[in-house]
XYZ file of C-alpha atoms in Angstrom:
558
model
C 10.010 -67.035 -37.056
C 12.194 -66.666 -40.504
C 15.752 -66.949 -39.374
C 16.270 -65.599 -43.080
C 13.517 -62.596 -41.801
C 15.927 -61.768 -38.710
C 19.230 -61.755 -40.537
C 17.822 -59.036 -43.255
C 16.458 -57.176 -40.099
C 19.806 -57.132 -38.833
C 21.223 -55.435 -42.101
C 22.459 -52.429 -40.631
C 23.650 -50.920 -44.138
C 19.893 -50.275 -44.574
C 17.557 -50.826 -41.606
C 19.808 -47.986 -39.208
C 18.569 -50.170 -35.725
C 15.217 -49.257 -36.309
C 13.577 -51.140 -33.534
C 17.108 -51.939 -31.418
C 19.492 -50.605 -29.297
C 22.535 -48.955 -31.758
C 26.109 -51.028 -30.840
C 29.251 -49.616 -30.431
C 30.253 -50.834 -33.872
C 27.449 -48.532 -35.757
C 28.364 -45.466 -33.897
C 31.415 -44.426 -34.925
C 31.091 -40.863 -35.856
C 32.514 -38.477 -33.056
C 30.086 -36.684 -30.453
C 30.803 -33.076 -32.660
C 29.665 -34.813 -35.898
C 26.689 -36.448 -34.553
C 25.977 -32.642 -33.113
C 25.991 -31.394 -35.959
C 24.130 -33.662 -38.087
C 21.322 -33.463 -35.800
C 21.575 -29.862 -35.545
C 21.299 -29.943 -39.333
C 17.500 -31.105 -39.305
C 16.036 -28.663 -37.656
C 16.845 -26.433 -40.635
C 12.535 -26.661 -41.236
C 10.847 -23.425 -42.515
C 7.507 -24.570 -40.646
C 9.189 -22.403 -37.843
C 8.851 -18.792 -39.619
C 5.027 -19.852 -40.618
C 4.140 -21.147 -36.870
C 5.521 -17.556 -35.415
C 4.261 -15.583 -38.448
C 0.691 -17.202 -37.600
C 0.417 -16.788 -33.712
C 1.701 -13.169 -34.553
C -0.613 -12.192 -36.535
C -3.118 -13.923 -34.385
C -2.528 -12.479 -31.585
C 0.737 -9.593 -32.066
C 4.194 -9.247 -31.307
C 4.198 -8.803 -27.352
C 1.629 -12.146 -27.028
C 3.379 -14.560 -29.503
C 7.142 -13.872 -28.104
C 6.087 -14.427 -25.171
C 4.241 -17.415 -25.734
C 7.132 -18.500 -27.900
C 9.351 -18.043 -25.123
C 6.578 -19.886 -22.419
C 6.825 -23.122 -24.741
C 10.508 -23.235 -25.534
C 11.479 -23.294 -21.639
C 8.695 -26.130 -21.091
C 10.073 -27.998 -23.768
C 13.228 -27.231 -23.175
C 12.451 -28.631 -19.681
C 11.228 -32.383 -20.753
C 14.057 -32.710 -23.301
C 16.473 -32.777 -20.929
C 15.714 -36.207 -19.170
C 14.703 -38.164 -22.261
C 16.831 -36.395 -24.440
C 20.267 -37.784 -22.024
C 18.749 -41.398 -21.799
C 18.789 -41.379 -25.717
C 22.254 -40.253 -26.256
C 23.754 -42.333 -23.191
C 21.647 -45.153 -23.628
C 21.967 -45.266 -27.095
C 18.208 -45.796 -27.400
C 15.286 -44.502 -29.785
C 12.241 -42.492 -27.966
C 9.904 -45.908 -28.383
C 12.586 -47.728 -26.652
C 13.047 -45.463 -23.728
C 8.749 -45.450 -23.761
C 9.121 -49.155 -22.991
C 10.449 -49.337 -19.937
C 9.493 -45.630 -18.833
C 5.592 -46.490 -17.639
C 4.458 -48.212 -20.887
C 5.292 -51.473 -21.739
C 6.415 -53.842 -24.522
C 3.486 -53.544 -26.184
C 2.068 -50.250 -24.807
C 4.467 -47.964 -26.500
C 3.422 -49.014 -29.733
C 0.774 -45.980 -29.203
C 3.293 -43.579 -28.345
C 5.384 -44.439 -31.680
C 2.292 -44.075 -33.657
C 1.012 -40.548 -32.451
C 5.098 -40.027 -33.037
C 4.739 -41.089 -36.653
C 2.128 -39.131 -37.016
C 3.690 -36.431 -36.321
C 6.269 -36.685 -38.772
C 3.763 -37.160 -41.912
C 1.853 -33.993 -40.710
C 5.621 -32.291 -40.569
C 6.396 -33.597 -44.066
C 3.226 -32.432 -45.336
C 3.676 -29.147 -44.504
C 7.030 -28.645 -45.829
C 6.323 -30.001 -48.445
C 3.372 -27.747 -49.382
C 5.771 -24.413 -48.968
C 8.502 -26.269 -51.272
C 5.650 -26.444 -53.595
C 4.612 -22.869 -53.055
C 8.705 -22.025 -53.683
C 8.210 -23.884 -57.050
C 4.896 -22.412 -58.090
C 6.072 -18.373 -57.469
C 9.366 -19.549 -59.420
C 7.847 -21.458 -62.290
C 3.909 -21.472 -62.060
C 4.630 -25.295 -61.360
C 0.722 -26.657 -60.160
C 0.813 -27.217 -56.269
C 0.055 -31.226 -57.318
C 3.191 -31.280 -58.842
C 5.420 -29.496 -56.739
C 3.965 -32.152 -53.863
C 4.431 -34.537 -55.852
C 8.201 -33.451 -56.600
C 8.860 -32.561 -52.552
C 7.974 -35.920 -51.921
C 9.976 -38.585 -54.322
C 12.864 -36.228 -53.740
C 13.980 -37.346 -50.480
C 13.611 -41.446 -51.296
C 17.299 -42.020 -52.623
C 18.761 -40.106 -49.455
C 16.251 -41.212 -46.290
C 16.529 -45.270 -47.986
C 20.089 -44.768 -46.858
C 19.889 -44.067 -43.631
C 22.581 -42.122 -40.924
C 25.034 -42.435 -43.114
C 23.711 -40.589 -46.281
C 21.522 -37.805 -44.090
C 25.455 -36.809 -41.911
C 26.821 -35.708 -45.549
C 23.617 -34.142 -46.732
C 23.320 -31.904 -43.409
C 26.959 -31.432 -43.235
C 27.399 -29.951 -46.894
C 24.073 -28.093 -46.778
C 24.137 -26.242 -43.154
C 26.291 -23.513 -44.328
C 24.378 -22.632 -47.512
C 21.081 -22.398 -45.703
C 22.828 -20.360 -43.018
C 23.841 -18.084 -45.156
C 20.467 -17.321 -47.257
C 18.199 -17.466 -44.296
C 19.977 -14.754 -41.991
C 22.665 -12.539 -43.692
C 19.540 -10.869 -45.567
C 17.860 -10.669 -41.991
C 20.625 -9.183 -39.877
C 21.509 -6.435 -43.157
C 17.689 -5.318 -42.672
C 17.929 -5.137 -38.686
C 20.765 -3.185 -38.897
C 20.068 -0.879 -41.736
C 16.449 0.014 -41.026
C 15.134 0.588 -37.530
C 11.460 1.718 -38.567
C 11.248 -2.119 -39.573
C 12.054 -3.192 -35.868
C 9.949 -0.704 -34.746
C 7.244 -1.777 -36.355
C 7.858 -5.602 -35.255
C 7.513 -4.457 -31.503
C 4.536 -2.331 -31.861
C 2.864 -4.655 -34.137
C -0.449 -5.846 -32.382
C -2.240 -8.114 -35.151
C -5.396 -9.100 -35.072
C -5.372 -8.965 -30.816
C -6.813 -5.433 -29.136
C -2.769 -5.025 -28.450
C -3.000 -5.980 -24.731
C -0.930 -8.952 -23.083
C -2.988 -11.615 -22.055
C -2.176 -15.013 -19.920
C -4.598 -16.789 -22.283
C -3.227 -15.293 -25.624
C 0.351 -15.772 -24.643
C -0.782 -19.850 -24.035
C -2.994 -19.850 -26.870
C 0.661 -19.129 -28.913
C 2.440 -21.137 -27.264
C -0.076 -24.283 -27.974
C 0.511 -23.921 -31.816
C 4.381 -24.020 -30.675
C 4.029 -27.155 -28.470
C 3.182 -28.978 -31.278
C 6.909 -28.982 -32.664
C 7.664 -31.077 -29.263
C 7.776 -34.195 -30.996
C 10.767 -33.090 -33.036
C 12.537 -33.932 -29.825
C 12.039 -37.599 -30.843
C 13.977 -37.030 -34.412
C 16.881 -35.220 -32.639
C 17.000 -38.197 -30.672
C 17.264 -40.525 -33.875
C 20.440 -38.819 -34.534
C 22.119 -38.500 -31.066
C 21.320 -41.979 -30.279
C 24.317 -42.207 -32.360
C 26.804 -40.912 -29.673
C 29.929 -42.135 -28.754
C 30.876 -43.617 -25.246
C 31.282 -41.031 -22.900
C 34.454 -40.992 -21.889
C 36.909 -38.903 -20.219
C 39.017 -38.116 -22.702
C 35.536 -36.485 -24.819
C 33.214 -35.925 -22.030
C 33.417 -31.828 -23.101
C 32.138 -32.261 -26.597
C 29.695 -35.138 -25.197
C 28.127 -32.765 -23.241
C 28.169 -29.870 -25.583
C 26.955 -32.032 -28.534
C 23.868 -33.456 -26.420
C 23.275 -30.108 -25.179
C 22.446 -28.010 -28.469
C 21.606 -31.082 -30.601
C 19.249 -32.984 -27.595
C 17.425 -30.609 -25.581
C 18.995 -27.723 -26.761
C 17.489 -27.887 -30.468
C 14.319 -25.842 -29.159
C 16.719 -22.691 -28.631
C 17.666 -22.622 -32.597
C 13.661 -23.208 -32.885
C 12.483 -20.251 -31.365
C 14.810 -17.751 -32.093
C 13.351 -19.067 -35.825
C 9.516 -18.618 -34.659
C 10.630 -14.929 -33.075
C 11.824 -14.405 -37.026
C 8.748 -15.520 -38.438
C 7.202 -13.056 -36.653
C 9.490 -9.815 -37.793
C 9.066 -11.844 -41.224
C 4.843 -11.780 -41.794
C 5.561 -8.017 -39.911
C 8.086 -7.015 -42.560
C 5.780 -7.758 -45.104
C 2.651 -6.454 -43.646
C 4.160 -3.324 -42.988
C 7.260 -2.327 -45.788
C 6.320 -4.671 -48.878
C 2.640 -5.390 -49.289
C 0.575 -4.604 -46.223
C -2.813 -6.543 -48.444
C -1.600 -9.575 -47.584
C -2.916 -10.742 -44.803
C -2.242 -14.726 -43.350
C -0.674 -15.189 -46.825
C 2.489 -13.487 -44.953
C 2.504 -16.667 -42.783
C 4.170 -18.334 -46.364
C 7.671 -18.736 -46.073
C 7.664 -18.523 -49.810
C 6.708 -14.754 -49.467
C 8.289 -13.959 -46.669
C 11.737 -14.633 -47.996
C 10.923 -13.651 -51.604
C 9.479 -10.225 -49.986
C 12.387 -9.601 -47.754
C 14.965 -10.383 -50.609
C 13.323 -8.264 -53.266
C 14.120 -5.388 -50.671
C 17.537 -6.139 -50.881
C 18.430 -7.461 -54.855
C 16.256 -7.607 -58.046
C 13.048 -9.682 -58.515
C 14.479 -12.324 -60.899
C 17.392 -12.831 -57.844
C 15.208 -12.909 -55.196
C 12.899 -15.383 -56.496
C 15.775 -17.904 -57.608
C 18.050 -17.205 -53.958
C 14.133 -17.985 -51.806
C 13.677 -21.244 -54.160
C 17.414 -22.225 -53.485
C 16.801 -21.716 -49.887
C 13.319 -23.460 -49.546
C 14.412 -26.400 -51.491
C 17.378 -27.163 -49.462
C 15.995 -26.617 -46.269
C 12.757 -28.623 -47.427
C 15.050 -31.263 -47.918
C 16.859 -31.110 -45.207
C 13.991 -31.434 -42.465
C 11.920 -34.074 -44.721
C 14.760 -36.047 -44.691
C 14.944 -36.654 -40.930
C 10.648 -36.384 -40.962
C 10.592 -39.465 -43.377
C 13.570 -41.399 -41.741
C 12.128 -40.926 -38.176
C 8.797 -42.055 -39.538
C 9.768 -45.032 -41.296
C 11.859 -45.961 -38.049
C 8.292 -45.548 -36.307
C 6.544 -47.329 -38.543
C 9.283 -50.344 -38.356
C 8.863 -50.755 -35.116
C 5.203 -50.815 -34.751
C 4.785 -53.503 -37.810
C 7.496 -55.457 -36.593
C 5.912 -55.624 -33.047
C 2.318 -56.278 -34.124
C 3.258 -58.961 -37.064
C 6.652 -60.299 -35.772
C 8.077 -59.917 -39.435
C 10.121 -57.000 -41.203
C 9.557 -56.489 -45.056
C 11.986 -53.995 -44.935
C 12.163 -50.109 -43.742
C 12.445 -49.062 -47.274
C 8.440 -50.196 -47.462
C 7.771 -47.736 -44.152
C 9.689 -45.045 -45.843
C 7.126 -45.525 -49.060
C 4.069 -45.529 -46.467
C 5.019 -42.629 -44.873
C 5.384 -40.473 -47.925
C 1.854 -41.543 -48.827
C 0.190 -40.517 -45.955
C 2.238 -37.190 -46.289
C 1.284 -36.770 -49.671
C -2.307 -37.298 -49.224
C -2.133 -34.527 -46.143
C -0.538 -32.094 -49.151
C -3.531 -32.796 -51.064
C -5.962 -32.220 -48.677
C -4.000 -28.571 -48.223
C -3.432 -28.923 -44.608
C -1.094 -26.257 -44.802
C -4.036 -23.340 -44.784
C -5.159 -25.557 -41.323
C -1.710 -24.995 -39.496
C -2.973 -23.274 -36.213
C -5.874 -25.689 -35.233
C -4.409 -28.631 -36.742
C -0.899 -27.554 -34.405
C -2.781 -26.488 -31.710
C -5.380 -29.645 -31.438
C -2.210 -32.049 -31.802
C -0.306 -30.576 -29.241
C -2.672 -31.815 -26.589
C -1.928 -35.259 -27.044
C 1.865 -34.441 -27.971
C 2.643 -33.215 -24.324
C 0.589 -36.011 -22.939
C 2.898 -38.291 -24.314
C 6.179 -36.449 -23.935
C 5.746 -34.966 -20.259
C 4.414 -38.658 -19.233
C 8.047 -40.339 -20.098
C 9.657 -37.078 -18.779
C 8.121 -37.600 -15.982
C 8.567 -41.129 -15.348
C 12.434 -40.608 -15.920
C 12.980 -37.773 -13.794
C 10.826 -38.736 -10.522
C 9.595 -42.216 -11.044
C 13.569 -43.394 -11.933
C 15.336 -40.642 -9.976
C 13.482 -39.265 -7.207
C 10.749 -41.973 -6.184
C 13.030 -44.929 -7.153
C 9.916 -46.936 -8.162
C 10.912 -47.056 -12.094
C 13.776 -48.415 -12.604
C 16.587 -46.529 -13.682
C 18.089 -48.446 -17.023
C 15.291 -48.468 -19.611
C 14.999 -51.764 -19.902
C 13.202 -52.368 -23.292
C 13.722 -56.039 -24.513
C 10.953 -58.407 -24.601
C 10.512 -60.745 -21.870
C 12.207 -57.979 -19.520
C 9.435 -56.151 -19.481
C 5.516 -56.597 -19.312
C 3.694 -56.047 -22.211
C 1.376 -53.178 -20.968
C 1.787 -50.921 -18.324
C -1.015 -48.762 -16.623
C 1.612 -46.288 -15.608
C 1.985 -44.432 -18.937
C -1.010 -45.856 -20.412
C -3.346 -44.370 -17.400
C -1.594 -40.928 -17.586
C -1.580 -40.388 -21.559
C -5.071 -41.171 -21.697
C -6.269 -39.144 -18.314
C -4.187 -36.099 -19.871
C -4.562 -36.229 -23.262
C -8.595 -36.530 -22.788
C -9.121 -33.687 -20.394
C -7.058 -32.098 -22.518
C -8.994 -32.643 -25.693
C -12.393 -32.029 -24.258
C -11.256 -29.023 -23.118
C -9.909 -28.057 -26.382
C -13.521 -29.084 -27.832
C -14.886 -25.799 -25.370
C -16.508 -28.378 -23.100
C -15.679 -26.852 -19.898
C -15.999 -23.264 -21.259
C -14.878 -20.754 -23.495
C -12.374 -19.452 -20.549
C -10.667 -22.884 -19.895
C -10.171 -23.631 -23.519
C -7.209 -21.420 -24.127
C -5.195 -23.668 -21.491
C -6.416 -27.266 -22.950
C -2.247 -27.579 -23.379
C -1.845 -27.128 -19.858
C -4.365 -29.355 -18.752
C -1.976 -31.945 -20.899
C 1.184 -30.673 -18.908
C -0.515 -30.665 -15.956
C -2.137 -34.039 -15.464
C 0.895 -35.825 -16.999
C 3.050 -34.644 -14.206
C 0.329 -35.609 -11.428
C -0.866 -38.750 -12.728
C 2.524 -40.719 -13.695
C 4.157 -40.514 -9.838
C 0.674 -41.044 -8.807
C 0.278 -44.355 -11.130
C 3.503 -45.360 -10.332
C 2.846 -45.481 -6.320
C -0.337 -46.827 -6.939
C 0.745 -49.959 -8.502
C 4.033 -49.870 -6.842
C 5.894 -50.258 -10.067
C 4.543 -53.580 -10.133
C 4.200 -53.404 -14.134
C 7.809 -51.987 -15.327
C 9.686 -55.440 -14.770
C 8.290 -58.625 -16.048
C 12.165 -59.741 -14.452
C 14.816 -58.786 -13.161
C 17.785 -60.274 -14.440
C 18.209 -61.370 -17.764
C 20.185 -64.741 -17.238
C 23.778 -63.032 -18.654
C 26.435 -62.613 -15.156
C 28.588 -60.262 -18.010
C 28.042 -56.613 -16.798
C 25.802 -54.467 -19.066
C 27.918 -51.461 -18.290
C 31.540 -50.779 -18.690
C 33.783 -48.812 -15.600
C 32.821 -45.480 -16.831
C 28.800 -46.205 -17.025
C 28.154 -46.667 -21.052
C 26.751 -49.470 -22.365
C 28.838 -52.427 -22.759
C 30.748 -53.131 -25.859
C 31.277 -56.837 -25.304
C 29.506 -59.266 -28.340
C 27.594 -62.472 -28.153
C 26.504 -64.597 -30.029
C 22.176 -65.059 -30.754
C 21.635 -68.509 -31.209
C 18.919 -67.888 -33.715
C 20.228 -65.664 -36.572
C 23.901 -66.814 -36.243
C 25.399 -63.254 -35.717
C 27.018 -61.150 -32.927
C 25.439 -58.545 -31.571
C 26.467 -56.191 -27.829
C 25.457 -57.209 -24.609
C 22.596 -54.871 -23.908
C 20.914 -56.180 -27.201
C 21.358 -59.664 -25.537
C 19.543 -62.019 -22.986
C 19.943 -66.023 -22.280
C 17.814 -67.778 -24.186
C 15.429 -70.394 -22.274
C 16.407 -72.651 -25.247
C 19.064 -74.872 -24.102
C 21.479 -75.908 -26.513
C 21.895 -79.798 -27.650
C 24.532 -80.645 -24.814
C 21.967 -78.491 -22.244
C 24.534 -75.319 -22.384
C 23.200 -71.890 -21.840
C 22.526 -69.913 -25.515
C 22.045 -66.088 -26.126
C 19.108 -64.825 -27.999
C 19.244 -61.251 -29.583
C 16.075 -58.459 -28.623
C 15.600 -58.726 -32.899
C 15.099 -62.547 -32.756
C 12.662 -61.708 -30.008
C 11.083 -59.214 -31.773
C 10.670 -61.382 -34.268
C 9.505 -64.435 -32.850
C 6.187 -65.372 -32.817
C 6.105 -68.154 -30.089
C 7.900 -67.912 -26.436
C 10.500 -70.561 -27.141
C 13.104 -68.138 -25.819
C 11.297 -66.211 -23.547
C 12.672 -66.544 -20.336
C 9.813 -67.828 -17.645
C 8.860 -64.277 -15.726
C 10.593 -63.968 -11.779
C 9.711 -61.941 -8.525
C 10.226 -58.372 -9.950
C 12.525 -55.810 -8.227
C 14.943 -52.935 -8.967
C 17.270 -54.889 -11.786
C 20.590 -55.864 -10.444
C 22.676 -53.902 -12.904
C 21.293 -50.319 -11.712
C 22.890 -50.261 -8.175
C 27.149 -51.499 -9.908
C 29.158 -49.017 -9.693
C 29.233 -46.284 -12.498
C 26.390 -47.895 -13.872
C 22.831 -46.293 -14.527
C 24.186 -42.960 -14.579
């Protein structure tokens, strides 16, 4: 390993902890700020076009509903991994470590996360190049082109640049996305009438499997619980003195981020009605656009030439306000995974490139006209993965006791794979597929999603007492008698020094080193010079695994 490769890893200016735990040191924004910076991303106009599309799919009646059915569930499995983030101060891939999948074995997880993200930055992209094209016949090539490179001076920054951009931009799009709304709910019933009458394409009856074929296409967004929890990993100690804004901050910014989302699907919906019904009733799925739907519902309002320039100013700024946090939290993802596999960073700047490729190409291949199936097919193996470390946190940590409950996630803790996660993402996200394919019928395809849900929560408890949580801890101490945890449970601030880059980093970043120094003292070795390594010279020989000795001190693990 390249001591020199370590120390530029551990440039925090640049790299934002991409594949670590985030010190005390980093996080020095208050709980409210980090709220509200996170709160900021989710500013994405792929909302309005997911509700505009189930409604017209399948009407008003099914698509709130289904709306509705998916923002509980996912309200639901943010809550556990959402609170392990923010008081942990850990990324999702690190809590998927030592939450039923191993060192190695969460490297899937982060790449169906990273995935996610491209596919996300792809399709806002594409309707900030339909803003440019109805404002100045720009080609769609260009305007991807353009939503792309855009966001590279900001996301190369990191935490630090995106907390100004979505503080100085939140109250702008505020204002342009719903003081035009709430003028036309007030001043013209007929157009809410229409909204709840409006039936769509569906024969106007509520059905079970139309209200879960909608909320599929909505479980898809899931995975934006993982960049909400790129920002609130950035919390403060909770501490007395704050705990009130802790817990509000973590509540709408962590879990609570799927409330803002749906009340934003529920207006894509009176949106694509609006227009189908007052402006321009030919439309058809082209009232899915955001593009239209805001141009449409501000031409009602103010003149043409207005409208058009007020929808561009809005699209733009929230385009770059969600692509932003979609090519941050993918060149996080990306990190990790490289750094993991070839035990050597080039740099997250290079992920950030990578990901805006793959996004790009996505534009180019229009997979914006594909939204529904290519939502609705990805969801499958999104609640797989999401409802599997759910799971694990909330009944194999808390209820069966076999996990245990610190997510451990540095190597030589942990084991490199574990069947726990890897047995129940697969089982789920395979039933779940094949049954999205039609192979067990027409009648069971509708609830493919379901199956996903389903299985997960079955088959993680039931991996975990099969095994007998044999495969979460390769040890169970990690050689340092400090405590990890301070008197009121966070994660301790002390600093120690890795023997291998030279530089201090916090005690849960930290283990002993199995390298003894030249007068046979005991030496620390960071989890980013283990990362990094490509031998075992500091890997600590594995022990007799049991619950880890920290989890039972007082005011820790909670």
């Amino acid at each position: 390993m390249s001591t020199d490769n370590a120390r530029a890893a551990a440039d925090d200016s640049l790299e934002d902890y991409a594949f670590r735990y985030v010190p005390r040191t980093f996080r020095r924004w208050s709980a409210a700020s980090v709220g509200a910076t996170a709160l900021g991303s989710i500013a994405f106009l792929a909302d309005f076009s997911i509700g505009a599309s189930v409604g017209i799919d399948h009407g008003t009646a099914n698509a709130v509903l289904g709306i509705v059915f998916a923002s509980v569930i996912i309200l639901i499995v943010g809550v556990p991994v959402a609170y392990y983030a923010a008081r942990y101060n850990l990324d999702l891939d690190l809590i998927a470590r030592g939450s039923g999948f191993g060192y190695y074995g969460s490297i899937i997880t982060t790449v169906v996360f990273a995935g996610f993200t491209c596919i996300f930055f792809a399709l806002e992209g594409a309707i900030m190049a339909q803003g440019l094209q109805v404002a100045t016949q720009m080609p769609l090539w260009l305007g991807y082109l353009i939503s792309t490179v855009v966001v590279i001076p900001i996301v190369i920054y990191g935490m630090r640049a995106l907390e100004r951009l979505q503080f100085w931009t939140t109250p702008l799009w505020l204002a342009l996305a719903l003081l035009p709304l709430l003028w036309i709910l007030f001043s013209d019933p007929e157009a809410v009438q229409a909204f709840t009458s409006f039936t769509g394409n569906s024969d106007g009856s509520v059905s079970f499997g139309a209200v879960v074929s909608s909320a599929a296409v909505c479980f898809a967004l899931t995975p934006q619980l993982a960049e909400q929890i790129d920002y609130i990993r950035a919390m403060p100690p909770r501490m007395p003195a704050n705990a009130r804004s802790w817990w509000t901050s973590f509540a709408f910014a962590g879990p609570g981020w799927v409330v803002f989302s749906g009340t934003k699907q529920v207006i894509g919906v009176f949106l694509a009605v609006y227009l189908l019904v007052k402006v321009e009733p030919t439309l058809g799925h082209q009232a899915t656009e955001p593009v239209k739907q805001f141009v449409g519902m501000y031409q009602t309002l103010i003149p043409d030439w207005l409208a058009i320039i007020l929808a561009l100013v809005l699209i733009v700024v929230a385009q770059i306000k969600i692509n932003v946090t979609n090519a941050y939290s993918g060149s996080l993802a990306w990190s990790n995974v490289f750094t993991r596999v070839a035990k050597h960073y080039p740099g997250r700047t290079i992920f950030v490139l990578f990901n805006l490729v793959i996004a790009y190409v996505l534009m180019m291949m229009d997979v914006f006209t594909l939204i529904s199936f290519v939502l609705s097919l990805y969801a499958n193996v999104v609640m797989a993965w999401l409802v599997t470390i759910a799971t694990d946190i909330a009944i194999n940590k808390w209820l069966l006791r076999i996990s245990p409950r610190y997510p451990e996630f540095r190597r030589g803790m942990l084991h490199d794979w574990n069947p726990v996660g890897l047995v129940s993402v697969g089982l789920a996200t395979v039933l779940s597929l094949l049954a999205f394919s039609g192979l067990f019928g027409a009648a069971v395809k509708p609830f493919s999603v379901l199956i996903a849900i389903g299985v997960a929560i079955v088959a993680t408890p039931g991996m975990a007492v099969a095994t007998r949580g044999r495969y979460y801890l390769r040890r169970r101490s990690d050689g340092i008698d400090s405590p990890m945890f301070d008197d009121d449970g966070n994660p301790s601030g002390e600093r120690l020094r890795c023997h291998v880059t030279g530089y201090m980093f916090e005690r849960p970043d930290m283990l002993a080193s199995a390298e003894r120094g030249p007068h046979g003292e005991m030496q620390y070795v960071s989890s980013l010079a283990l990362t990094l390594d490509d031998s075992d010279r500091y890997v600590l020989p594995p022990e007799v695994t049991g619950p880890p000795r920290w989890v039972t001190a007082r005011g820790r693990g909670t």
